[in-house]
PDB file of C-alpha atoms in Angstrom:
ATOM      1  CA  UNK A   1       0.000   0.000   0.000  1.00 60.00           C
ATOM      2  CA  UNK A   2       2.837   2.378   0.832  1.00 67.00           C
ATOM      3  CA  UNK A   3       4.436   1.928  -2.601  1.00 72.00           C
ATOM      4  CA  UNK A   4       1.088   2.510  -4.300  1.00 80.00           C
ATOM      5  CA  UNK A   5       0.624   5.764  -2.396  1.00 78.00           C
ATOM      6  CA  UNK A   6       4.102   6.946  -3.404  1.00 76.00           C
ATOM      7  CA  UNK A   7       3.445   6.002  -7.040  1.00 79.00           C
ATOM      8  CA  UNK A   8       0.153   7.916  -7.056  1.00 84.00           C
ATOM      9  CA  UNK A   9       1.844  10.994  -5.615  1.00 79.00           C
ATOM     10  CA  UNK A  10       4.541  10.834  -8.289  1.00 77.00           C
ATOM     11  CA  UNK A  11       1.992  10.528 -11.095  1.00 83.00           C
ATOM     12  CA  UNK A  12       0.426  13.825 -10.027  1.00 86.00           C
ATOM     13  CA  UNK A  13       3.746  15.549 -10.826  1.00 83.00           C
ATOM     14  CA  UNK A  14       3.501  17.912  -7.846  1.00 85.00           C
ATOM     15  CA  UNK A  15       5.603  21.055  -7.481  1.00 86.00           C
ATOM     16  CA  UNK A  16       5.745  20.397  -3.726  1.00 89.00           C
ATOM     17  CA  UNK A  17       5.736  16.945  -2.141  1.00 85.00           C
ATOM     18  CA  UNK A  18       5.573  16.047   1.559  1.00 88.00           C
ATOM     19  CA  UNK A  19       6.597  12.510   2.516  1.00 83.00           C
ATOM     20  CA  UNK A  20       6.328  11.322   6.115  1.00 87.00           C
ATOM     21  CA  UNK A  21       8.249   8.078   6.686  1.00 83.00           C
ATOM     22  CA  UNK A  22       7.435   7.130   3.085  1.00 77.00           C
ATOM     23  CA  UNK A  23       9.932   4.266   2.916  1.00 76.00           C
ATOM     24  CA  UNK A  24       9.730   3.031   6.497  1.00 78.00           C
ATOM     25  CA  UNK A  25       8.130  -0.305   5.617  1.00 80.00           C
ATOM     26  CA  UNK A  26      10.198  -1.232   2.562  1.00 82.00           C
ATOM     27  CA  UNK A  27      13.462  -3.126   2.373  1.00 86.00           C
ATOM     28  CA  UNK A  28      16.750  -1.337   1.734  1.00 82.00           C
ATOM     29  CA  UNK A  29      16.963  -2.295  -1.947  1.00 89.00           C
ATOM     30  CA  UNK A  30      13.454  -1.002  -2.637  1.00 85.00           C
ATOM     31  CA  UNK A  31      14.203   2.175  -0.686  1.00 82.00           C
ATOM     32  CA  UNK A  32      17.227   2.846  -2.905  1.00 84.00           C
ATOM     33  CA  UNK A  33      15.118   2.444  -6.050  1.00 84.00           C
ATOM     34  CA  UNK A  34      12.396   4.718  -4.664  1.00 80.00           C
ATOM     35  CA  UNK A  35      15.020   7.343  -3.802  1.00 82.00           C
ATOM     36  CA  UNK A  36      16.462   7.222  -7.325  1.00 85.00           C
ATOM     37  CA  UNK A  37      13.009   7.708  -8.838  1.00 80.00           C
ATOM     38  CA  UNK A  38      12.137  10.506  -6.422  1.00 79.00           C
ATOM     39  CA  UNK A  39      15.417  12.303  -7.138  1.00 80.00           C
ATOM     40  CA  UNK A  40      14.625  12.280 -10.864  1.00 81.00           C
ATOM     41  CA  UNK A  41      10.971  13.255 -10.497  1.00 77.00           C
ATOM     42  CA  UNK A  42      11.526  15.973  -7.900  1.00 79.00           C
ATOM     43  CA  UNK A  43      14.485  17.635  -9.636  1.00 83.00           C
ATOM     44  CA  UNK A  44      14.069  21.419  -9.380  1.00 85.00           C
ATOM     45  CA  UNK A  45      10.991  20.964  -7.169  1.00 86.00           C
ATOM     46  CA  UNK A  46      10.466  21.216  -3.429  1.00 90.00           C
ATOM     47  CA  UNK A  47      10.064  18.164  -1.241  1.00 88.00           C
ATOM     48  CA  UNK A  48       9.840  17.785   2.511  1.00 90.00           C
ATOM     49  CA  UNK A  49      10.905  14.346   3.676  1.00 88.00           C
ATOM     50  CA  UNK A  50      10.359  13.255   7.264  1.00 90.00           C
ATOM     51  CA  UNK A  51      12.428  10.196   8.115  1.00 87.00           C
ATOM     52  CA  UNK A  52      14.240   8.312  10.831  1.00 85.00           C
ATOM     53  CA  UNK A  53      16.397   6.405   8.335  1.00 84.00           C
ATOM     54  CA  UNK A  54      19.251   8.718   7.463  1.00 89.00           C
ATOM     55  CA  UNK A  55      19.772   6.917   4.157  1.00 85.00           C
ATOM     56  CA  UNK A  56      16.433   8.388   3.097  1.00 85.00           C
ATOM     57  CA  UNK A  57      17.581  11.991   3.549  1.00 89.00           C
ATOM     58  CA  UNK A  58      21.343  11.955   3.006  1.00 89.00           C
ATOM     59  CA  UNK A  59      21.093  13.569  -0.455  1.00 88.00           C
ATOM     60  CA  UNK A  60      18.866  16.426   0.710  1.00 91.00           C
ATOM     61  CA  UNK A  61      19.985  20.005   0.105  1.00 92.00           C
ATOM     62  CA  UNK A  62      19.038  20.885   3.678  1.00 96.00           C
ATOM     63  CA  UNK A  63      18.476  18.573   6.637  1.00 96.00           C
ATOM     64  CA  UNK A  64      16.776  19.834   9.779  1.00 97.00           C
ATOM     65  CA  UNK A  65      17.516  17.670  12.810  1.00 96.00           C
ATOM     66  CA  UNK A  66      14.618  17.712  15.269  1.00 96.00           C
ATOM     67  CA  UNK A  67      14.902  16.506  18.849  1.00 96.00           C
ATOM     68  CA  UNK A  68      12.155  16.901  21.437  1.00 97.00           C
ATOM     69  CA  UNK A  69      10.262  19.200  19.057  1.00 96.00           C
ATOM     70  CA  UNK A  70      13.158  21.613  18.514  1.00 98.00           C
ATOM     71  CA  UNK A  71      15.441  22.044  15.503  1.00 98.00           C
ATOM     72  CA  UNK A  72      18.860  21.391  16.995  1.00 98.00           C
ATOM     73  CA  UNK A  73      20.998  21.168  13.841  1.00 98.00           C
ATOM     74  CA  UNK A  74      20.721  22.118  10.192  1.00 98.00           C
ATOM     75  CA  UNK A  75      22.905  21.577   7.155  1.00 98.00           C
ATOM     76  CA  UNK A  76      23.549  19.004   4.469  1.00 97.00           C
ATOM     77  CA  UNK A  77      24.722  15.463   5.189  1.00 96.00           C
ATOM     78  CA  UNK A  78      28.449  16.264   4.985  1.00 97.00           C
ATOM     79  CA  UNK A  79      28.180  19.413   7.092  1.00 98.00           C
ATOM     80  CA  UNK A  80      26.233  17.629   9.805  1.00 98.00           C
ATOM     81  CA  UNK A  81      28.715  14.754   9.941  1.00 97.00           C
ATOM     82  CA  UNK A  82      31.641  17.185  10.227  1.00 98.00           C
ATOM     83  CA  UNK A  83      30.035  18.892  13.234  1.00 98.00           C
ATOM     84  CA  UNK A  84      29.967  15.571  15.115  1.00 97.00           C
ATOM     85  CA  UNK A  85      26.701  16.481  16.854  1.00 98.00           C
ATOM     86  CA  UNK A  86      23.429  14.609  17.257  1.00 97.00           C
ATOM     87  CA  UNK A  87      23.138  13.796  13.523  1.00 96.00           C
ATOM     88  CA  UNK A  88      26.648  12.332  13.596  1.00 96.00           C
ATOM     89  CA  UNK A  89      25.673  10.147  16.572  1.00 95.00           C
ATOM     90  CA  UNK A  90      22.556   8.932  14.746  1.00 94.00           C
ATOM     91  CA  UNK A  91      24.629   8.188  11.656  1.00 94.00           C
ATOM     92  CA  UNK A  92      27.135   6.192  13.694  1.00 94.00           C
ATOM     93  CA  UNK A  93      24.359   4.145  15.304  1.00 92.00           C
ATOM     94  CA  UNK A  94      22.658   3.370  11.978  1.00 88.00           C
ATOM     95  CA  UNK A  95      25.652   2.676   9.772  1.00 84.00           C
ATOM     96  CA  UNK A  96      28.562   1.751  11.976  1.00 77.00           C
ATOM     97  CA  UNK A  97      26.845   0.504  15.094  1.00 59.00           C
TER      98      UNK A  97
END
């Protein structure tokens, strides 16, 4: 059902797209394919992606890190890793933990 919902949203060719945990119930391989398709379809458009899996958002132009309802960090993937803050800790736990 989740994939069908994503496909329907893509077919509408929106100028703005909001995705909340859109790939949370798919396997890693499927998530990668969805991300590739979304990157092509949303080129030069605005998308807001809410995710716990950092792999889902690592290519974003701007990542807002929210903790306890507050934005505690902002930047792209590389910038946030270099700061070695909360995002860095999450990254370590998901990919090297």
